[in-house]
Coordinates of C-alpha atoms and ligand atoms in Angstrom, one line a residue:
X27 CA 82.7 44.9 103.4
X28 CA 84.4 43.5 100.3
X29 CA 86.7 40.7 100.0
X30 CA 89.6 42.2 99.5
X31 CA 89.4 44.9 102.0
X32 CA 92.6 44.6 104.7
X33 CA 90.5 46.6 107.4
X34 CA 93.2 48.0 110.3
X35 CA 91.6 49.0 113.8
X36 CA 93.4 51.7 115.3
X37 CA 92.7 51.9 118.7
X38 CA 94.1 54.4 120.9
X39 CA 92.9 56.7 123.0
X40 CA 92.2 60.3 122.3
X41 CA 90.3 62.3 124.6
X42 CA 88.8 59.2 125.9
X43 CA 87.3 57.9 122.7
X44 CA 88.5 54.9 120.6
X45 CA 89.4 55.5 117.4
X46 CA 88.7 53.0 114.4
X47 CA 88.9 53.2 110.8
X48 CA 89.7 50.9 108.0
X49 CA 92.5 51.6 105.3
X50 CA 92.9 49.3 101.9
X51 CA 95.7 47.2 101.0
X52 CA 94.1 45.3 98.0
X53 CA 93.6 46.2 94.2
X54 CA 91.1 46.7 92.2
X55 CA 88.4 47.1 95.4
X56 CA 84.8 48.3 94.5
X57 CA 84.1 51.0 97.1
X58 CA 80.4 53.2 97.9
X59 CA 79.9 55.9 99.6
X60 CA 77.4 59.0 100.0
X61 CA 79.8 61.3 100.3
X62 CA 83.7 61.1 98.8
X63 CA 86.1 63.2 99.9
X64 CA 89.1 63.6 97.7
X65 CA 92.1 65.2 99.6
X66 CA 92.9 64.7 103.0
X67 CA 94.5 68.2 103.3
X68 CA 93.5 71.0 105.4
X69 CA 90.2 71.4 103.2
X70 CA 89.5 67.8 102.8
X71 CA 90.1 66.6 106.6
X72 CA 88.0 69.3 108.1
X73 CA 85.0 68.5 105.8
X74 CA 85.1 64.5 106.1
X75 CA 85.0 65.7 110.3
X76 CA 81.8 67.5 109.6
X77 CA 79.9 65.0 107.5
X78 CA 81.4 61.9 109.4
X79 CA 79.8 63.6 112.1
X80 CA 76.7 64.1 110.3
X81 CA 76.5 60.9 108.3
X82 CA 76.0 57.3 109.3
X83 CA 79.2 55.4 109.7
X84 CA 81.1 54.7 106.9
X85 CA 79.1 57.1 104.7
X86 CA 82.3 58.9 104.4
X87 CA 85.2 57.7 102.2
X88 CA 88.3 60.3 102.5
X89 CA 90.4 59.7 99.4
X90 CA 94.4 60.4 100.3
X91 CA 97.7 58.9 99.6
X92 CA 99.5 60.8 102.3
X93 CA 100.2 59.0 105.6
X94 CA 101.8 62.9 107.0
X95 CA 99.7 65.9 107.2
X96 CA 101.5 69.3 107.9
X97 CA 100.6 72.3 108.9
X98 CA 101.7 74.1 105.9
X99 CA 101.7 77.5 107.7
X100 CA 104.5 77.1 109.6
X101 CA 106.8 76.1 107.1
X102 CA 107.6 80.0 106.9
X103 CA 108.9 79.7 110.8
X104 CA 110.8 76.8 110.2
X105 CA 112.3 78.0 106.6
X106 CA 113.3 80.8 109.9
X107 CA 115.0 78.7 112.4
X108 CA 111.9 79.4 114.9
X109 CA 110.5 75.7 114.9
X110 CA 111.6 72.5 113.3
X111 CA 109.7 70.3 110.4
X112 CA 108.9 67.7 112.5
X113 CA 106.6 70.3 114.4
X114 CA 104.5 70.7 112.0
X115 CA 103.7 66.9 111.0
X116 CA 101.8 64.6 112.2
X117 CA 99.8 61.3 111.0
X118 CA 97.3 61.4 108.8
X119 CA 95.7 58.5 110.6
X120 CA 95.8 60.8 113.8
X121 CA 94.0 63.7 111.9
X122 CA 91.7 61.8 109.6
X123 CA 88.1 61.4 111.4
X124 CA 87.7 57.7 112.9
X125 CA 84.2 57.7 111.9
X126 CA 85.2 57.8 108.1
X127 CA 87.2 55.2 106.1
X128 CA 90.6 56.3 104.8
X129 CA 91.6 55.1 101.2
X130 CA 95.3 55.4 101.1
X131 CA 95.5 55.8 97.4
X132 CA 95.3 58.6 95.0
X133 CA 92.1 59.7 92.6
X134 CA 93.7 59.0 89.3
X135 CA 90.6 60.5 86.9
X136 CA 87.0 61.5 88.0
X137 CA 84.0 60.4 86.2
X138 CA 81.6 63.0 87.3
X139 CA 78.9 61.6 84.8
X140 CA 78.7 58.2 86.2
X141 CA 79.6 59.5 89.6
X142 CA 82.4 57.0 90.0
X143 CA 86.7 57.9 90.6
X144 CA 89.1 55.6 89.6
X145 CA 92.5 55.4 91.2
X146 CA 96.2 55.0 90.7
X147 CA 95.6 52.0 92.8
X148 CA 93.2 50.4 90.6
X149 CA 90.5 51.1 93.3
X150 CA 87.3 52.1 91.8
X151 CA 85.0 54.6 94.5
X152 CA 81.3 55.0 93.5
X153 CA 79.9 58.1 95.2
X154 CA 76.9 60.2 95.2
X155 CA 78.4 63.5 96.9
X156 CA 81.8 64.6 96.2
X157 CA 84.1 67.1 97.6
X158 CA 87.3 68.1 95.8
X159 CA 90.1 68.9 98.0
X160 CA 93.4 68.4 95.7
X161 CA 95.1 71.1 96.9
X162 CA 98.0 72.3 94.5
X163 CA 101.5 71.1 93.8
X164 CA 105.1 72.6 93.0
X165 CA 105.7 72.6 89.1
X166 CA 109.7 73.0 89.8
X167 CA 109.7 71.6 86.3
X168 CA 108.8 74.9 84.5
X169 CA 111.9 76.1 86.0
X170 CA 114.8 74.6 84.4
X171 CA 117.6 74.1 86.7
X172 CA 115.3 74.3 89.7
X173 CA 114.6 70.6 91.2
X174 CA 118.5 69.8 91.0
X175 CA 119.7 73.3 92.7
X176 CA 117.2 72.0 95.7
X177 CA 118.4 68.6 95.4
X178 CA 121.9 69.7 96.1
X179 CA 122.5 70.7 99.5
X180 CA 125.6 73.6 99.2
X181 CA 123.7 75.3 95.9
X182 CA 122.1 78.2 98.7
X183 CA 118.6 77.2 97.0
X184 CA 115.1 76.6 99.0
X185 CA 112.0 76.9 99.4
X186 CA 110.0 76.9 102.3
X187 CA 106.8 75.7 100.4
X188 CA 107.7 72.5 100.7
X189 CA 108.3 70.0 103.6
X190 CA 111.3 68.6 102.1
X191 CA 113.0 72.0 101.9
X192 CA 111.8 74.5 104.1
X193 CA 114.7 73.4 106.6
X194 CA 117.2 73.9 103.9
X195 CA 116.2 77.4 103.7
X196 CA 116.9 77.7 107.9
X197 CA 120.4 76.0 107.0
X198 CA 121.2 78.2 104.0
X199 CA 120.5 81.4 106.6
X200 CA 122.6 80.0 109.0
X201 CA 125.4 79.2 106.1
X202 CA 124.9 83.2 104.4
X203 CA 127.9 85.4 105.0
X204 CA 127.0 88.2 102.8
X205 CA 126.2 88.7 99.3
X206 CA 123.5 88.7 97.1
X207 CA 120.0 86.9 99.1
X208 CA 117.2 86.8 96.4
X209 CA 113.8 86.3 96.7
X210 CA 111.3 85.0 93.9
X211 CA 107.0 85.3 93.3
X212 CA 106.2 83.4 90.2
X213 CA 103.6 83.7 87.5
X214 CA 100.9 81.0 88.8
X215 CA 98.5 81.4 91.2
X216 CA 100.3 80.2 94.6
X217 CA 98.8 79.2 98.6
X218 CA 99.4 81.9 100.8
X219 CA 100.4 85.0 98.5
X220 CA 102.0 86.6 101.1
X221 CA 105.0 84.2 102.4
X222 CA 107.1 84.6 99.7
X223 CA 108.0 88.2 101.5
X224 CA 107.8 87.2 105.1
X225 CA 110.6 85.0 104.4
X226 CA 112.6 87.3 103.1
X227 CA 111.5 89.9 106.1
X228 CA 113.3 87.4 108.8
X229 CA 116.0 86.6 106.0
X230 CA 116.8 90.8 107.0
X231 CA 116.1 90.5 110.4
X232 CA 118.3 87.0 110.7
X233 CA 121.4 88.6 108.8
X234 CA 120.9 92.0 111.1
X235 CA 121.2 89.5 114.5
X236 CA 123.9 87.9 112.8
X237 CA 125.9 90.7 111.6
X238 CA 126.1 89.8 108.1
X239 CA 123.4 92.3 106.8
X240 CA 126.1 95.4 106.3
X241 CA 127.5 93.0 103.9
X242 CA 124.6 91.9 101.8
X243 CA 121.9 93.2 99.3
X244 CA 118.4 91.7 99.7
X245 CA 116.2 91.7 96.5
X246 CA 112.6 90.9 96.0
X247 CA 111.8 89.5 92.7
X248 CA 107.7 89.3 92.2
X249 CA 105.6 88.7 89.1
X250 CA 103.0 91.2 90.6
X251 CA 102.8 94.9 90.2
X252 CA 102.5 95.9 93.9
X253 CA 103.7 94.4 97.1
X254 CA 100.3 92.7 98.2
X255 CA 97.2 92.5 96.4
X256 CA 95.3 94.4 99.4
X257 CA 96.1 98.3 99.3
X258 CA 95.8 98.8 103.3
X259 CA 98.1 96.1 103.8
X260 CA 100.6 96.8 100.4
X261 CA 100.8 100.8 102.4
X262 CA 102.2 99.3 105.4
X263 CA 104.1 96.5 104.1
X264 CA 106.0 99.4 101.8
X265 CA 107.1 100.7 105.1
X266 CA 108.6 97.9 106.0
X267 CA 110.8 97.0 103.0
X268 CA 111.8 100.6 103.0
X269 CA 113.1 100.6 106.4
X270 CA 114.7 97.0 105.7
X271 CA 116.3 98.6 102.5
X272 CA 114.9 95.7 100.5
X273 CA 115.4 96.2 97.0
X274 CA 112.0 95.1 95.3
X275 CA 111.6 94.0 91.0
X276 CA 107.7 94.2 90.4
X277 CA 107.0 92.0 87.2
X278 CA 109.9 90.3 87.4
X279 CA 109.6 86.3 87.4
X280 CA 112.4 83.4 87.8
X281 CA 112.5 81.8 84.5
X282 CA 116.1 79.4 85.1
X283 CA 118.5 78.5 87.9
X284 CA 121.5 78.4 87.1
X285 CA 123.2 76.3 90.1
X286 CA 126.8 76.1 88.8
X287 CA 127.4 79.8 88.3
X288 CA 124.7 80.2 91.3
X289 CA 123.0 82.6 88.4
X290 CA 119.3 83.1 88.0
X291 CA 117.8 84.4 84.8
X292 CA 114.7 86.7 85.1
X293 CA 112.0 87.8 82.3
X294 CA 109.7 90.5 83.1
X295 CA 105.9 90.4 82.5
X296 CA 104.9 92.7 80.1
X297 CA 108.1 91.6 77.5
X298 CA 109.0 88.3 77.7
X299 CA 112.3 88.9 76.1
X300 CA 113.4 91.5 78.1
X301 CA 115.8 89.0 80.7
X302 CA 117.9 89.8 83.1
X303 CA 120.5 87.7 85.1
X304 CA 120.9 88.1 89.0
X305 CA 124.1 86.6 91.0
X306 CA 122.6 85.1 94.6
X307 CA 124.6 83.6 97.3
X308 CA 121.4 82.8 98.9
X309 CA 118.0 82.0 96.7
X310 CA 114.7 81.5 97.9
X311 CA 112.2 80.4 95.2
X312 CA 108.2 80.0 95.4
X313 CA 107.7 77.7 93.0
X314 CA 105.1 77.8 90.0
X315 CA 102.1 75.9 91.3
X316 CA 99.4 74.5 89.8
X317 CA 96.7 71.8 90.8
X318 CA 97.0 67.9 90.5
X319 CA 96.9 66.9 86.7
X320 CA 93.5 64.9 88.4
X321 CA 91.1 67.4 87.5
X322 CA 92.1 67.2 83.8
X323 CA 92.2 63.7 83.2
X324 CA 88.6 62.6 83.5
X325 CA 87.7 63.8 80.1
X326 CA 84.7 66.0 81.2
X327 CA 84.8 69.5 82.3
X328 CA 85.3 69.6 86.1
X329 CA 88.5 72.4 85.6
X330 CA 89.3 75.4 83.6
X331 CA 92.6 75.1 81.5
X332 CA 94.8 75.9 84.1
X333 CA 93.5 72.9 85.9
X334 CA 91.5 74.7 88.7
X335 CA 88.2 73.0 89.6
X336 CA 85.7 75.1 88.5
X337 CA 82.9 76.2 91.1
X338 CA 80.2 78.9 92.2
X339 CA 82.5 81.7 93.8
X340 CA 79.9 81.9 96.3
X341 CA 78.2 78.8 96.4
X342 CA 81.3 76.2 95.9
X343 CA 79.2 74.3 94.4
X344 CA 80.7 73.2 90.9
X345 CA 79.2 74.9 88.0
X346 CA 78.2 71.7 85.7
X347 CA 77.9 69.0 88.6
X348 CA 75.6 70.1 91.5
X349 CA 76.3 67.2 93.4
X350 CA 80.0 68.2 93.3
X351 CA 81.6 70.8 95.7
X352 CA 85.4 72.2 95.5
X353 CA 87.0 73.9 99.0
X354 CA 90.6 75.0 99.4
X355 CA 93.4 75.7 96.8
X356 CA 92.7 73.8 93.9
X357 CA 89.0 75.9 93.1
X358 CA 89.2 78.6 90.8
X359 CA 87.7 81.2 93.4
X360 CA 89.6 84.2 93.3
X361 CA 90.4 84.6 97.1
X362 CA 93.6 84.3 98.4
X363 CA 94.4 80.5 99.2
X364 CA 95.2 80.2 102.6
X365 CA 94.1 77.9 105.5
X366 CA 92.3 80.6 106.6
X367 CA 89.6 81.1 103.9
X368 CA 89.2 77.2 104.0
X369 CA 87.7 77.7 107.4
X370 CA 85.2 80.0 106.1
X371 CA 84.8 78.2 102.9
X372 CA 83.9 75.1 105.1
X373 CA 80.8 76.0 106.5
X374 CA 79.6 77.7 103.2
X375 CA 80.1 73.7 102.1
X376 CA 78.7 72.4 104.8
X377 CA 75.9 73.9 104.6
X378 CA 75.6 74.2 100.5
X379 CA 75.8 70.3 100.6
X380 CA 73.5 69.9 103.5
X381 CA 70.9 71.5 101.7
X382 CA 71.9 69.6 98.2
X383 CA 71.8 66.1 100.5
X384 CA 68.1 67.0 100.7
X385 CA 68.8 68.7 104.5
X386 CA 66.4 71.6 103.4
X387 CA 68.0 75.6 104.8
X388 CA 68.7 77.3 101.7
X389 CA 72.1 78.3 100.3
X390 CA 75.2 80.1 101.7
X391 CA 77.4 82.6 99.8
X392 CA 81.2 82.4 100.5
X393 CA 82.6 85.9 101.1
X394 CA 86.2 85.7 99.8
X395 CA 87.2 85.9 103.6
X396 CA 91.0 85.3 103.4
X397 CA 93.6 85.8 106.2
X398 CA 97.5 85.9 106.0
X399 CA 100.0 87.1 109.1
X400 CA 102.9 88.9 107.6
X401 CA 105.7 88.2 109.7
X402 CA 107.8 91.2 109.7
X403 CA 110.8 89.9 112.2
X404 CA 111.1 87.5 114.8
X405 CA 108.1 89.5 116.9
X406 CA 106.2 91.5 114.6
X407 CA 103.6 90.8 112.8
X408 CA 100.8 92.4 109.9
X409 CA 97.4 90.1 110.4
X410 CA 95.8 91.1 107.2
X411 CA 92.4 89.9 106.7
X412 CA 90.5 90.6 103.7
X413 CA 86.9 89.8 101.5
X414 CA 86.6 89.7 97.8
X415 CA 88.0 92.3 95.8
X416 CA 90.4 93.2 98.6
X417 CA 87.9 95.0 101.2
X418 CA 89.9 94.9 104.3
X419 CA 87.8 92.9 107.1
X420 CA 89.7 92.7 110.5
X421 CA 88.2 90.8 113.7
X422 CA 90.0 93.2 116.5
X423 CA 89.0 96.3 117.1
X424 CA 93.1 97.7 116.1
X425 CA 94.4 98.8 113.3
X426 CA 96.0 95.6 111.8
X427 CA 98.0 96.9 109.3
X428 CA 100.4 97.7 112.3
X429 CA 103.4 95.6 113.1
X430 CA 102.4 93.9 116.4
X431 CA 103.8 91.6 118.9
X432 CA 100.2 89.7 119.5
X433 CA 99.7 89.1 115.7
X434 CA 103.0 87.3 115.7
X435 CA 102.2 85.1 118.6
X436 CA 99.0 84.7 117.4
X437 CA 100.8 83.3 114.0
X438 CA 103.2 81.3 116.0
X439 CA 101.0 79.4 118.4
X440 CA 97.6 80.6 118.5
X441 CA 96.8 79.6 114.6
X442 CA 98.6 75.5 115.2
X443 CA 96.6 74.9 118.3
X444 CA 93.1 76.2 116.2
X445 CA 94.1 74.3 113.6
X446 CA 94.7 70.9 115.3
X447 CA 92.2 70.9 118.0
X448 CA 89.3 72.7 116.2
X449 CA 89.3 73.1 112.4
X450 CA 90.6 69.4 111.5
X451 CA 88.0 68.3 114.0
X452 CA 85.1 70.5 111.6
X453 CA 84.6 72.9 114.8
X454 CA 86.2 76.0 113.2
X455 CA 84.3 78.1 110.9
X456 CA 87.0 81.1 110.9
X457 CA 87.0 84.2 113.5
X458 CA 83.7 85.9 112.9
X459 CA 82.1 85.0 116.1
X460 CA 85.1 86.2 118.2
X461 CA 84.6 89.5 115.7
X462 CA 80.8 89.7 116.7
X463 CA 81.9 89.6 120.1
X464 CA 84.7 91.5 121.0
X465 CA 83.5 94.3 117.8
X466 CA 80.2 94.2 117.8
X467 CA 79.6 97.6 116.2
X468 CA 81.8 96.3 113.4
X469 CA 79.8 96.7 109.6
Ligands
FAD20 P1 96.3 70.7 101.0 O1 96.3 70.9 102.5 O2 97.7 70.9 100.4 O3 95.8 69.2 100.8 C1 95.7 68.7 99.5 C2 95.7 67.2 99.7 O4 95.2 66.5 98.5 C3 97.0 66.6 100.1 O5 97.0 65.9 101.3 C4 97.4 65.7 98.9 O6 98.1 64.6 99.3 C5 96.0 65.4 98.4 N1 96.0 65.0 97.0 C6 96.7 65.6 95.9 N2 96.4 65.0 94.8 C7 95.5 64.0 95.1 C8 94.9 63.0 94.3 N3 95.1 62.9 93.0 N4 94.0 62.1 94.9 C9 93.8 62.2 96.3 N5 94.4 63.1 97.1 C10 95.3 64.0 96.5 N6 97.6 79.6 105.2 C11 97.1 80.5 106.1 O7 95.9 80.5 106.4 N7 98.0 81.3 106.8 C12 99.3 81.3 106.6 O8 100.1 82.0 107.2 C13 99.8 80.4 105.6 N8 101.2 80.3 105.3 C14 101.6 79.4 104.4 C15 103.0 79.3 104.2 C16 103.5 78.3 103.4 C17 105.0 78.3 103.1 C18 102.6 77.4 102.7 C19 103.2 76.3 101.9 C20 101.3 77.5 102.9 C21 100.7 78.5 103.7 N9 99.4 78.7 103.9 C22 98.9 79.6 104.9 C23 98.4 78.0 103.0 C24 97.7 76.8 103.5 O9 98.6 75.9 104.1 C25 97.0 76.2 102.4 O10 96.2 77.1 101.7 C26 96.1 75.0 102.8 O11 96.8 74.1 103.5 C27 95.5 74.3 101.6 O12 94.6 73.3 101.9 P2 94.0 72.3 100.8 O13 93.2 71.4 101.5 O14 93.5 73.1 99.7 O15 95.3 71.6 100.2

């Protein structure tokens, strides 16, 4: 182990076992590895748990500055008053496999010629596998006026997609008493395409409980041209904003905040100079996204211009690098980017990079599966579930395009526990089985 490696034991108990892995406090370490993981996210975490598991010890370097990892799908909930931040976080070190070594640094360009990524650290990580698991970021820079309205805790701006705010947006609820509430979808692709109007569901069913809804208009401001991308789902989520009288802009996209006249100026898709200007009280903004600048900085073509890692839609596998796979949020697939479809995409890349490693089996073709529960109110709930090119693909044996009680508590607590105690671990591959056995018949 090199020199300058500060190697940490961790040892508690979980489930009996001891845990034990080594994270770096030095600069400029030389580090090797068969497999690198870069991103310690949901995508990230629950493939270093499969290949620690398959690899020798130490074959696995996971690549991630974080020392908290969230469950990012509850944020909605919390940005809702139903559970609190700290619910949702917990250590990386308690999530991160023991049997692989945590870096706690960041990938600051990737060298996928020479097989080698440097980071911000001044660490330099030789691999021969990789797996890109960046995730995305908020760009609350391309909206000017943005980062200081969230910054400022009486502007009535927030955003659940972001630990730091998404309690803000339970406080501003609690603070509304009538007036305009607005709602924003930007222009950029975004994780989870469907909370940016579950929010604003409980926003109505919140100001309803607390009597301020008589007094308010709630408006829905989205870059896209229908409500949801899938048309099953878009038919009964139309239903619901009629009966919630929730006014809804298509192609309409925030452009500026403006926090001292608690403004916010609009441009609409097709004519960019066509603006308008809406008054809120209350604003919740989905921020632009895009991935880590990362995948651009390497200086050879691992991303598209957007940034996206570019990758096999089926495969993962990365369309100049074969020894390179992406999973998660920051590929260019065109699913929708949810935790969900990472548990499907997992074992396509398990599998995909078995076979690469030499493992023999053939190849695996990732079917767009994606996965979002539309909270509707604080017990109902749409579980949409859907393939490439929007083809509906439900595990129960109900229509799920109805508002339900079990979809909600399903979203609530079924989805965390999963999570936690199977996915991270690399023993969730998404719901099929339970499909194949409680809807056999199913095509
Ligand atoms: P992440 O989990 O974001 O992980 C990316 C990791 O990469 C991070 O830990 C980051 O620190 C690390 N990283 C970034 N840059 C670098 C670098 N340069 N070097 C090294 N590491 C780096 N999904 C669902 O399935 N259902 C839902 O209902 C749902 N609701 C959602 C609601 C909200 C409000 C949000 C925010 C998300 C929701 N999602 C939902 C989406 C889901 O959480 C994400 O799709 C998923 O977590 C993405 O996983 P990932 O591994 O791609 O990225």
């Amino acid at each position: 182990m090199n020199n300058f490696l500060f190697k940490l034991s961790f040892l508690s108990t979980n489930a009996g076992i001891f845990r034990h892995f080594s994270v770096s406090a030095a600069r400029n370490a030389n580090y090797s590895c068969k497999l690198l993981v870069v991103g310690g996210g949901s995508g990230g975490c629950t493939m270093a748990a499969k290949f620690a598991r398959r690899l020798k010890k130490d074959s696995v370097i996971v690549l991630e500055p974080s020392s908290d990892h969230y469950y990012q799908p509850l944020f909605t909930l919390v940005g809702a008053g139903v559970t609190s931040v700290a619910a949702t976080r917990r250590s990386a070190r308690s999530v991160l496999p023991s049997a692989a070594q945590w870096v706690q640094d960041s990938a600051e360009s990737i060298h996928p010629k020479e097989n080698v990524v440097k980071t911000t650290g001044g660490h330099t990580i030789n691999y021969e596998y990789l797996i890109v698991a960046v995730g995305l970021v908020n760009d609350y820079a391309k909206v000017p006026g943005l980062t200081e309205a969230l910054k400022d805790r009486n502007s009535g701006v927030s955003t659940i997609y972001s630990s730091d705010y998404c309690e803000k947006t339970w406080s501003d609820f609690k603070n509304f008493k009538g007036g305009e509430a607005v709602f924003t979808y930007p222009d950029t692709p975004i994780k989870c395409p469907g909370a940016p109007q579950k929010i604003a569901y409980m926003a109505d069913s919140y100001f309803t409980k607390t009597n301020v809804r008589s007094k308010s208009n709630i408006t829905y401001n989205t870059c896209l041209p229908v409500i949801f991308g899938v048309k099953k789902y878009a038919d009964a989520l139309m239903k619901v904003v009629e009966r919630k009288k929730i006014k809804v802009n298509y192609k309409t996209v925030l452009k500026e905040v403006r926090p001292d006249k608690k403004e916010a100026v609009f441009y609409n898709v097709d004519d960019r100079s066509k603006e308008s200007t809406q008054a809120y009280s209350l604003l919740h903004v989905t921020p632009p996204m895009r991935p880590p600048r990362v995948l651009l900085a390497g200086g050879a073509a691992l991303a598209d211009a957007a940034g996206f890692l570019t990758v096999d839609k089926f495969s993962l596998q990365h369309t100049t690098y074969p020894n390179i796979f992406g999973i998660g949020d920051c590929t260019d697939t065109p699913n929708s980017k949810t935790a969900a479809a990472i548990a499907k995409q997992a074992a396509v890349v398990e599998h995909n990079l078995q076979t690469a490693m030499g493992g023999g089996g053939g190849r695996r073709a990732y079917d767009g599966y994606g996965a979002c529960p539309l909270v509707t109110s604080y017990h109902t709930c749409v579980l949409a579930e859907f393939l490439y090119d929007g083809v509906p693909h439900e595990t129960f044996p109900i229509n799920q395009a109805r508002e339900s009680m079990m979809a909600y508590y399903m979203k609530r607590d079924l989805f965390p526990f999963i999570y936690w105690n199977f996915m991270l671990k690399g023993h969730y591959n998404g719901p099929e089985f339970i499909r194949k056995i409680i809807n056999p018949f199913a095509k």
